[in-house]
CSV table of N, CA and C in Angstrom, one decimal:
chain,number,residue,atom,x,y,z
A,21,MET,N,-10.5,-18.3,6.4
A,21,MET,CA,-10.5,-17.3,5.0
A,21,MET,C,-10.0,-18.3,3.7
A,22,ARG,N,-10.8,-17.9,2.7
A,22,ARG,CA,-10.5,-18.4,1.5
A,22,ARG,C,-9.5,-17.6,0.8
A,23,LEU,N,-8.9,-16.3,0.8
A,23,LEU,CA,-7.8,-16.0,0.6
A,23,LEU,C,-7.3,-15.0,1.5
A,24,LYS,N,-6.0,-15.1,1.2
A,24,LYS,CA,-5.4,-14.0,2.4
A,24,LYS,C,-4.6,-12.9,1.9
A,25,VAL,N,-5.4,-12.0,1.1
A,25,VAL,CA,-5.1,-10.7,0.2
A,25,VAL,C,-5.8,-9.5,1.1
A,26,PRO,N,-4.8,-8.8,1.7
A,26,PRO,CA,-5.4,-7.6,2.4
A,26,PRO,C,-6.2,-6.6,1.8
A,27,PRO,N,-7.2,-6.3,2.1
A,27,PRO,CA,-8.6,-5.4,1.2
A,27,PRO,C,-7.6,-4.4,0.8
A,28,VAL,N,-6.7,-3.5,1.3
A,28,VAL,CA,-6.4,-2.3,0.8
A,28,VAL,C,-5.4,-2.8,-0.5
A,29,LEU,N,-4.9,-4.0,-0.2
A,29,LEU,CA,-4.3,-4.4,-1.6
A,29,LEU,C,-5.3,-4.5,-2.8
A,30,VAL,N,-6.3,-5.1,-2.3
A,30,VAL,CA,-7.2,-5.5,-3.5
A,30,VAL,C,-7.7,-4.1,-4.1
A,31,THR,N,-8.0,-3.2,-3.2
A,31,THR,CA,-8.1,-2.0,-3.5
A,31,THR,C,-7.3,-1.3,-4.7
A,32,MET,N,-6.2,-1.4,-4.2
A,32,MET,CA,-5.2,-0.9,-5.1
A,32,MET,C,-4.9,-1.6,-6.4
A,33,ILE,N,-5.0,-2.8,-6.4
A,33,ILE,CA,-5.1,-3.6,-7.5
A,33,ILE,C,-6.3,-3.1,-8.2
A,34,PHE,N,-7.5,-3.0,-7.9
A,34,PHE,CA,-8.5,-2.5,-8.7
A,34,PHE,C,-8.3,-1.2,-9.2
A,35,GLY,N,-7.6,-0.3,-8.4
A,35,GLY,CA,-7.5,0.9,-8.7
A,35,GLY,C,-6.5,0.9,-10.1
A,36,GLY,N,-5.2,0.0,-9.8
A,36,GLY,CA,-4.5,-0.1,-11.2
A,36,GLY,C,-5.4,-0.7,-12.4
A,37,LEU,N,-6.1,-1.5,-11.9
A,37,LEU,CA,-7.2,-2.0,-13.2
A,37,LEU,C,-7.7,-1.0,-14.0
A,38,MET,N,-8.2,0.0,-13.2
A,38,MET,CA,-8.9,1.1,-13.4
A,38,MET,C,-8.0,2.0,-14.3
A,39,TYR,N,-6.9,2.5,-13.7
A,39,TYR,CA,-5.9,3.3,-14.6
A,39,TYR,C,-5.6,2.6,-15.9
A,40,LEU,N,-5.3,1.1,-16.0
A,40,LEU,CA,-5.1,0.6,-17.2
A,40,LEU,C,-6.0,0.6,-18.2
A,41,LEU,N,-7.4,0.3,-17.6
A,41,LEU,CA,-8.5,0.5,-18.8
A,41,LEU,C,-8.7,1.5,-19.1
A,42,ASP,N,-8.7,2.7,-18.2
A,42,ASP,CA,-8.5,4.1,-18.9
A,42,ASP,C,-7.5,4.5,-19.7
A,43,ARG,N,-6.5,4.0,-19.6
A,43,ARG,CA,-5.3,4.4,-20.3
A,43,ARG,C,-5.4,3.6,-22.0
A,44,PHE,N,-5.8,2.2,-21.7
A,44,PHE,CA,-5.7,1.7,-22.9
A,44,PHE,C,-6.9,1.5,-23.8
A,45,LEU,N,-8.1,1.6,-23.3
A,45,LEU,CA,-9.4,1.2,-23.8
A,45,LEU,C,-9.8,2.6,-24.6
A,46,PRO,N,-10.2,2.5,-25.8
A,46,PRO,CA,-10.3,3.9,-26.5
A,46,PRO,C,-11.7,4.5,-26.6
A,47,VAL,N,-12.6,3.8,-25.9
A,47,VAL,CA,-14.2,4.2,-25.6
A,47,VAL,C,-14.4,4.4,-24.6
A,48,GLY,N,-15.5,5.0,-24.0
A,48,GLY,CA,-16.1,5.0,-22.8
A,48,GLY,C,-15.7,6.0,-21.9
A,49,GLU,N,-14.9,7.3,-22.8
A,49,GLU,CA,-14.8,8.6,-22.0
A,49,GLU,C,-15.9,9.1,-21.6
A,50,PHE,N,-16.0,10.0,-20.6
A,50,PHE,CA,-17.0,11.0,-20.4
A,50,PHE,C,-16.7,11.9,-19.4
A,51,ASP,N,-17.5,13.3,-19.5
A,51,ASP,CA,-17.4,14.3,-18.9
A,51,ASP,C,-18.8,14.9,-18.4
A,52,PHE,N,-18.8,15.5,-17.5
A,52,PHE,CA,-20.0,16.3,-17.0
A,52,PHE,C,-19.7,17.5,-16.1
A,53,PHE,N,-20.4,18.3,-15.8
A,53,PHE,CA,-20.1,19.4,-15.3
A,53,PHE,C,-20.2,19.0,-13.6
A,54,GLY,N,-18.8,19.3,-13.0
A,54,GLY,CA,-19.0,18.9,-11.3
A,54,GLY,C,-18.3,17.7,-11.3
A,55,ARG,N,-17.9,16.8,-12.5
A,55,ARG,CA,-17.3,15.7,-12.3
A,55,ARG,C,-16.2,15.3,-11.5
A,56,LYS,N,-15.0,16.6,-11.5
A,56,LYS,CA,-14.1,16.4,-10.9
A,56,LYS,C,-14.3,16.9,-9.0
A,57,GLU,N,-15.2,17.9,-9.1
A,57,GLU,CA,-15.6,17.9,-7.7
A,57,GLU,C,-16.5,17.1,-7.1
A,58,LEU,N,-17.2,16.0,-7.7
A,58,LEU,CA,-18.0,15.0,-7.3
A,58,LEU,C,-16.9,13.9,-6.7
A,59,ALA,N,-15.9,14.0,-7.8
A,59,ALA,CA,-14.7,12.8,-7.4
A,59,ALA,C,-14.1,13.4,-5.9
A,60,TRP,N,-13.9,14.5,-5.9
A,60,TRP,CA,-13.2,14.7,-4.4
A,60,TRP,C,-14.1,14.8,-3.4
A,61,VAL,N,-15.4,15.0,-3.6
A,61,VAL,CA,-16.4,14.6,-2.6
A,61,VAL,C,-16.3,13.2,-2.3
A,62,LEU,N,-16.4,12.3,-3.1
A,62,LEU,CA,-16.3,10.9,-2.7
A,62,LEU,C,-15.3,10.4,-2.1
A,63,PHE,N,-14.2,10.9,-2.5
A,63,PHE,CA,-12.8,10.5,-2.2
A,63,PHE,C,-12.9,10.9,-0.4
A,64,GLY,N,-13.3,12.4,-0.3
A,64,GLY,CA,-13.4,13.2,1.1
A,64,GLY,C,-14.0,12.1,1.9
A,65,LEU,N,-15.2,11.6,1.3
A,65,LEU,CA,-16.1,10.9,2.2
A,65,LEU,C,-15.7,9.5,2.8
A,66,GLY,N,-15.0,8.9,1.5
A,66,GLY,CA,-14.3,7.6,1.5
A,66,GLY,C,-13.3,7.6,2.9
A,67,VAL,N,-12.4,8.8,2.8
A,67,VAL,CA,-11.5,8.9,3.9
A,67,VAL,C,-12.1,8.9,5.2
A,68,LEU,N,-13.1,10.0,5.3
A,68,LEU,CA,-13.8,10.4,6.4
A,68,LEU,C,-14.1,9.1,7.0
A,69,ILE,N,-15.1,8.4,6.2
A,69,ILE,CA,-15.8,6.9,6.7
A,69,ILE,C,-14.7,6.2,7.2
A,70,ALA,N,-13.3,5.7,6.6
A,70,ALA,CA,-12.4,4.9,7.1
A,70,ALA,C,-12.0,5.3,8.3
A,71,ILE,N,-11.6,6.5,8.5
A,71,ILE,CA,-11.2,7.1,9.5
A,71,ILE,C,-11.7,6.9,11.0
A,72,ILE,N,-13.4,7.3,10.7
A,72,ILE,CA,-14.3,6.9,11.5
A,72,ILE,C,-14.5,5.4,12.3
A,73,ALA,N,-14.6,4.8,10.9
A,73,ALA,CA,-14.8,3.3,11.2
A,73,ALA,C,-13.5,2.5,12.1
A,74,VAL,N,-12.3,3.1,11.9
A,74,VAL,CA,-11.0,2.6,12.4
A,74,VAL,C,-11.0,2.8,13.8
A,75,ALA,N,-11.3,4.1,14.0
A,75,ALA,CA,-11.5,4.8,15.4
A,75,ALA,C,-12.6,4.1,16.2
A,76,GLN,N,-13.5,3.8,15.4
A,76,GLN,CA,-14.5,3.1,16.5
A,76,GLN,C,-14.2,1.6,16.9
A,77,PHE,N,-13.2,1.2,16.1
A,77,PHE,CA,-12.7,-0.3,16.3
A,77,PHE,C,-11.4,0.0,17.6
A,78,ALA,N,-10.8,0.8,17.2
A,78,ALA,CA,-9.8,1.3,18.4
A,78,ALA,C,-10.4,1.7,19.7
A,79,PHE,N,-11.6,2.5,19.5
A,79,PHE,CA,-12.5,2.6,21.0
A,79,PHE,C,-12.8,1.5,21.9
A,80,LYS,N,-13.3,0.6,20.9
A,80,LYS,CA,-13.9,-0.6,21.2
A,80,LYS,C,-12.5,-1.6,21.7
A,81,ARG,N,-11.4,-1.3,21.5
A,81,ARG,CA,-10.1,-2.0,21.6
A,81,ARG,C,-10.4,-3.6,21.0
A,82,THR,N,-10.7,-3.6,19.8
A,82,THR,CA,-10.8,-5.0,19.0
A,82,THR,C,-10.1,-4.5,17.8
A,83,THR,N,-9.9,-5.8,17.4
A,83,THR,CA,-8.6,-5.8,15.9
A,83,THR,C,-9.6,-5.0,14.9
A,84,VAL,N,-8.7,-4.7,14.0
A,84,VAL,CA,-9.1,-4.3,12.5
A,84,VAL,C,-8.4,-4.9,11.5
A,85,ASP,N,-7.7,-6.0,12.0
A,85,ASP,CA,-7.2,-6.9,10.9
A,85,ASP,C,-8.0,-7.8,10.1
A,86,PRO,N,-8.2,-7.4,8.8
A,86,PRO,CA,-9.2,-8.2,8.2
A,86,PRO,C,-8.7,-9.4,7.8
A,87,LEU,N,-7.5,-10.1,8.1
A,87,LEU,CA,-7.0,-11.2,7.6
A,87,LEU,C,-7.2,-12.1,9.0
A,88,ASN,N,-7.4,-11.6,10.1
A,88,ASN,CA,-7.5,-12.5,11.4
A,88,ASN,C,-8.8,-12.2,12.3
A,89,PRO,N,-10.1,-12.4,11.6
A,89,PRO,CA,-11.3,-11.7,12.3
A,89,PRO,C,-11.4,-12.6,13.8
A,90,LYS,N,-10.6,-13.8,13.7
A,90,LYS,CA,-10.8,-14.4,15.2
A,90,LYS,C,-10.2,-13.8,16.3
A,91,LYS,N,-9.6,-12.6,15.9
A,91,LYS,CA,-8.8,-11.9,17.0
A,91,LYS,C,-9.8,-10.7,17.6
A,92,ALA,N,-10.9,-10.6,16.9
A,92,ALA,CA,-12.0,-9.8,17.7
A,92,ALA,C,-12.4,-9.9,18.8
A,93,THR,N,-12.2,-9.1,19.7
A,93,THR,CA,-12.9,-9.2,21.1
A,93,THR,C,-14.3,-8.8,21.2
A,94,GLN,N,-14.8,-8.0,20.4
A,94,GLN,CA,-16.1,-7.4,20.5
A,94,GLN,C,-16.4,-7.1,19.3
A,95,LEU,N,-17.9,-7.2,19.1
A,95,LEU,CA,-19.1,-6.8,18.2
A,95,LEU,C,-19.4,-5.4,18.1
A,96,VAL,N,-18.8,-4.6,17.2
A,96,VAL,CA,-19.0,-3.2,17.0
A,96,VAL,C,-20.1,-2.7,16.2
A,97,THR,N,-21.4,-2.6,16.9
A,97,THR,CA,-22.4,-2.2,16.2
A,97,THR,C,-22.9,-0.9,16.3
A,98,SER,N,-22.2,0.1,16.8
A,98,SER,CA,-22.7,1.4,16.7
A,98,SER,C,-22.4,2.3,16.3
A,99,GLY,N,-22.6,3.7,16.0
A,99,GLY,CA,-22.0,4.7,15.0
A,99,GLY,C,-22.2,4.3,13.6
A,100,LEU,N,-21.3,4.4,12.8
A,100,LEU,CA,-21.6,4.0,11.5
A,100,LEU,C,-21.8,2.5,11.1
A,101,TYR,N,-21.1,1.6,12.2
A,101,TYR,CA,-21.7,0.1,12.1
A,101,TYR,C,-23.1,-0.1,12.3
A,102,ASN,N,-24.0,0.9,12.6
A,102,ASN,CA,-25.5,1.0,12.8
A,102,ASN,C,-26.1,1.2,11.6
A,103,TYR,N,-25.4,1.5,10.3
A,103,TYR,CA,-25.9,1.5,9.0
A,103,TYR,C,-25.1,0.9,8.0
A,104,SER,N,-24.0,0.3,8.1
A,104,SER,CA,-23.1,-0.7,7.5
A,104,SER,C,-22.4,-1.4,8.3
A,105,ARG,N,-22.4,-2.6,7.9
A,105,ARG,CA,-21.6,-3.9,8.5
A,105,ARG,C,-20.4,-3.7,8.1
A,106,ASN,N,-20.1,-2.7,7.1
A,106,ASN,CA,-18.6,-3.0,6.5
A,106,ASN,C,-18.2,-1.6,5.9
A,107,PRO,N,-18.3,-0.5,7.1
A,107,PRO,CA,-18.0,0.7,6.8
A,107,PRO,C,-16.4,0.9,6.1
A,108,MET,N,-15.6,0.1,6.2
A,108,MET,CA,-14.2,0.0,5.9
A,108,MET,C,-14.1,-0.1,4.4
A,109,TYR,N,-14.8,-1.4,4.2
A,109,TYR,CA,-14.9,-1.5,2.7
A,109,TYR,C,-15.6,-0.7,2.0
A,110,LEU,N,-16.7,-0.2,2.3
A,110,LEU,CA,-17.6,0.8,2.0
A,110,LEU,C,-16.7,2.2,1.4
A,111,ALA,N,-15.8,2.5,2.6
A,111,ALA,CA,-14.9,3.7,2.3
A,111,ALA,C,-14.0,3.3,1.2
A,112,MET,N,-13.6,2.1,1.0
A,112,MET,CA,-12.7,1.7,-0.2
A,112,MET,C,-13.5,1.8,-1.4
A,113,LEU,N,-14.7,1.2,-1.6
A,113,LEU,CA,-15.3,1.2,-2.8
A,113,LEU,C,-15.7,2.9,-3.0
A,114,LEU,N,-16.0,3.8,-2.1
A,114,LEU,CA,-15.9,5.2,-2.2
A,114,LEU,C,-14.9,5.8,-2.9
A,115,VAL,N,-13.5,5.3,-2.5
A,115,VAL,CA,-12.4,5.8,-3.2
A,115,VAL,C,-12.2,5.4,-4.5
A,116,LEU,N,-12.5,4.3,-4.6
A,116,LEU,CA,-12.4,3.7,-6.0
A,116,LEU,C,-13.3,4.6,-7.1
A,117,LEU,N,-14.6,4.8,-6.5
A,117,LEU,CA,-15.5,5.2,-7.4
A,117,LEU,C,-15.0,6.7,-7.6
A,118,ALA,N,-14.4,7.5,-6.5
A,118,ALA,CA,-13.8,8.4,-6.8
A,118,ALA,C,-12.8,8.5,-7.8
A,119,PHE,N,-12.0,7.7,-8.0
A,119,PHE,CA,-10.9,7.6,-9.1
A,119,PHE,C,-11.4,7.2,-10.4
A,120,GLY,N,-12.3,6.6,-10.3
A,120,GLY,CA,-13.2,6.1,-11.6
A,120,GLY,C,-13.9,7.5,-12.3
A,121,LEU,N,-14.3,8.3,-11.4
A,121,LEU,CA,-14.6,9.5,-11.8
A,121,LEU,C,-13.5,10.6,-12.3
A,122,LYS,N,-12.4,10.4,-11.5
A,122,LYS,CA,-11.5,11.4,-12.0
A,122,LYS,C,-10.8,11.1,-13.2
A,123,LEU,N,-10.8,9.6,-13.5
A,123,LEU,CA,-10.1,9.1,-14.8
A,123,LEU,C,-11.4,9.5,-15.9
A,124,GLY,N,-12.5,9.4,-15.6
A,124,GLY,CA,-13.5,9.7,-16.8
A,124,GLY,C,-13.8,8.5,-17.6
A,125,ASN,N,-13.7,7.3,-17.2
A,125,ASN,CA,-14.2,6.3,-18.2
A,125,ASN,C,-15.3,5.4,-17.6
A,126,ALA,N,-16.2,5.6,-18.4
A,126,ALA,CA,-17.7,4.8,-17.9
A,126,ALA,C,-17.3,3.2,-17.3
A,127,PHE,N,-16.4,2.5,-18.1
A,127,PHE,CA,-16.1,1.2,-18.0
A,127,PHE,C,-15.5,0.9,-16.7
A,128,ASN,N,-15.3,1.8,-15.9
A,128,ASN,CA,-14.7,1.8,-14.5
A,128,ASN,C,-15.5,1.4,-13.6
A,129,THR,N,-16.9,1.6,-14.0
A,129,THR,CA,-17.8,1.1,-13.0
A,129,THR,C,-18.0,-0.3,-13.1
A,130,LEU,N,-17.7,-0.9,-14.4
A,130,LEU,CA,-17.8,-2.4,-14.1
A,130,LEU,C,-16.6,-2.8,-13.2
A,131,LEU,N,-15.4,-2.3,-13.2
A,131,LEU,CA,-14.6,-2.7,-12.3
A,131,LEU,C,-14.9,-2.2,-10.7
A,132,ALA,N,-15.4,-1.4,-10.4
A,132,ALA,CA,-16.1,-1.0,-9.3
A,132,ALA,C,-17.1,-2.2,-8.7
A,133,ALA,N,-17.8,-2.4,-9.5
A,133,ALA,CA,-18.7,-3.7,-9.3
A,133,ALA,C,-18.0,-5.1,-9.2
A,134,GLY,N,-16.6,-5.3,-10.1
A,134,GLY,CA,-16.2,-6.3,-9.6
A,134,GLY,C,-15.6,-6.2,-8.2
A,135,PHE,N,-15.0,-5.2,-7.8
A,135,PHE,CA,-14.7,-5.0,-6.6
A,135,PHE,C,-15.7,-5.5,-5.4
A,136,VAL,N,-16.5,-5.0,-5.8
A,136,VAL,CA,-17.8,-5.1,-4.6
A,136,VAL,C,-17.8,-6.8,-4.2
A,137,TYR,N,-18.1,-7.5,-5.8
A,137,TYR,CA,-18.1,-9.0,-5.8
A,137,TYR,C,-16.8,-9.6,-5.2
A,138,TRP,N,-15.8,-9.3,-5.3
A,138,TRP,CA,-14.5,-9.8,-4.9
A,138,TRP,C,-14.6,-9.6,-3.5
A,139,MET,N,-14.8,-8.4,-3.0
A,139,MET,CA,-15.1,-8.3,-1.1
A,139,MET,C,-16.1,-9.1,-0.7
A,140,ASN,N,-17.3,-9.1,-1.4
A,140,ASN,CA,-18.2,-9.9,-0.9
A,140,ASN,C,-17.9,-11.5,-0.6
A,141,TYR,N,-17.2,-12.0,-1.7
A,141,TYR,CA,-16.9,-13.5,-1.6
A,141,TYR,C,-15.8,-13.9,-1.2
A,142,PHE,N,-14.8,-13.2,-1.3
A,142,PHE,CA,-13.5,-13.6,-0.9
A,142,PHE,C,-13.1,-13.1,0.6
A,143,GLN,N,-13.6,-11.7,1.1
A,143,GLN,CA,-13.6,-11.0,2.1
A,143,GLN,C,-14.6,-11.0,3.4
A,144,ILE,N,-15.9,-10.6,2.8
A,144,ILE,CA,-16.8,-10.6,3.9
A,144,ILE,C,-17.6,-12.0,4.2
A,145,LYS,N,-17.6,-12.6,3.3
A,145,LYS,CA,-18.4,-13.9,3.5
A,145,LYS,C,-17.5,-14.8,4.6
A,146,PRO,N,-16.3,-14.9,4.2
A,146,PRO,CA,-15.4,-15.7,5.1
A,146,PRO,C,-15.4,-14.9,6.6
A,147,GLU,N,-15.4,-13.8,6.6
A,147,GLU,CA,-15.6,-13.0,7.5
A,147,GLU,C,-16.8,-13.2,8.5
A,148,GLU,N,-17.8,-13.1,7.8
A,148,GLU,CA,-19.0,-13.1,8.7
A,148,GLU,C,-19.2,-14.6,9.0
A,149,GLU,N,-18.4,-15.8,8.3
A,149,GLU,CA,-18.5,-17.0,8.9
A,149,GLU,C,-18.0,-17.0,10.5
A,150,VAL,N,-16.6,-16.5,10.4
A,150,VAL,CA,-16.0,-16.3,12.0
A,150,VAL,C,-16.7,-15.6,13.0
A,151,LEU,N,-17.3,-14.4,12.4
A,151,LEU,CA,-17.8,-13.6,13.3
A,151,LEU,C,-19.2,-14.2,13.9
A,152,LEU,N,-19.6,-15.1,12.8
A,152,LEU,CA,-21.1,-16.0,13.5
A,152,LEU,C,-20.7,-17.1,14.6
A,153,GLU,N,-19.6,-17.7,14.1
A,153,GLU,CA,-19.1,-18.8,15.1
A,153,GLU,C,-18.7,-18.2,16.4
A,154,LYS,N,-18.2,-16.7,16.4
A,154,LYS,CA,-17.7,-16.3,17.6
A,154,LYS,C,-18.5,-15.5,18.3
A,155,PHE,N,-19.7,-14.7,17.7
A,155,PHE,CA,-20.4,-14.1,18.6
A,155,PHE,C,-22.0,-14.5,18.3
A,156,GLY,N,-22.3,-15.4,17.6
A,156,GLY,CA,-23.5,-16.4,17.9
A,156,GLY,C,-24.8,-15.4,17.3
A,157,LYS,N,-25.7,-15.5,18.3
A,157,LYS,CA,-27.1,-14.8,18.0
A,157,LYS,C,-26.7,-13.3,17.9
A,158,ASP,N,-25.9,-12.8,18.7
A,158,ASP,CA,-25.7,-11.4,18.6
A,158,ASP,C,-25.4,-11.0,17.3
A,159,TYR,N,-24.6,-11.9,16.7
A,159,TYR,CA,-24.2,-11.4,15.2
A,159,TYR,C,-25.4,-11.6,14.1
A,160,THR,N,-25.9,-12.6,14.5
A,160,THR,CA,-27.2,-12.9,13.8
A,160,THR,C,-28.4,-11.8,13.9
A,161,LEU,N,-28.5,-11.5,15.0
A,161,LEU,CA,-29.5,-10.4,14.8
A,161,LEU,C,-28.6,-9.1,14.3
A,162,TYR,N,-27.6,-8.8,14.5
A,162,TYR,CA,-26.9,-7.5,14.0
A,162,TYR,C,-27.2,-7.8,12.5
A,163,CYS,N,-27.0,-8.9,11.7
A,163,CYS,CA,-27.1,-9.1,10.6
A,163,CYS,C,-28.4,-8.7,9.8
A,164,LYS,N,-29.5,-8.9,10.8
A,164,LYS,CA,-30.7,-8.9,10.3
A,164,LYS,C,-31.1,-7.4,10.2
A,165,LEU,N,-30.4,-6.6,11.4
A,165,LEU,CA,-31.1,-5.3,11.5
A,165,LEU,C,-30.1,-4.2,10.5
A,166,THR,N,-28.9,-4.8,9.9
A,166,THR,CA,-27.8,-3.7,9.4
A,166,THR,C,-27.1,-4.6,8.0
A,167,ARG,N,-27.7,-3.6,7.1
A,167,ARG,CA,-27.2,-4.2,5.5
A,167,ARG,C,-25.4,-4.3,5.5
A,168,ARG,N,-25.1,-5.3,4.6
A,168,ARG,CA,-24.0,-5.5,4.3
A,168,ARG,C,-23.1,-4.4,4.0
A,169,TRP,N,-23.5,-3.4,2.8
A,169,TRP,CA,-22.8,-2.3,2.6
A,169,TRP,C,-23.2,-1.1,3.0
A,170,PHE,N,-24.8,-0.6,2.5
A,170,PHE,CA,-25.0,0.7,3.1
A,170,PHE,C,-26.5,0.5,2.9
């Protein structure tokens, strides 16, 4: 792996940056009818997706440790993983988007995009290299059939 930063910590760092941006940037504030409700929906959806995704790994008795993908014993491709290769990271993104909506600063979308870039480059691509080495053709086929995020 290129970096050994837990994805949950990365999410918290980007959330902190969102807070700081909202607090100190004097422009970009927005509001619309249902903004807070939409934030709660995205937050709830993110938490639900995270719980289901982790439960699927537990059901298959494989590791959820993102820093050691070599410990994976099985390739999980059913359930949520039939629609997204990374529903746990998608859940983190939804939580960040919800937080950005709660804060109400349009520039937080740039930080959410930065989170996606960070995760793709520093977390997902190194994981994919390990999983390709470990699961070979099965993983290649899975990648062809299933999108990385959604």
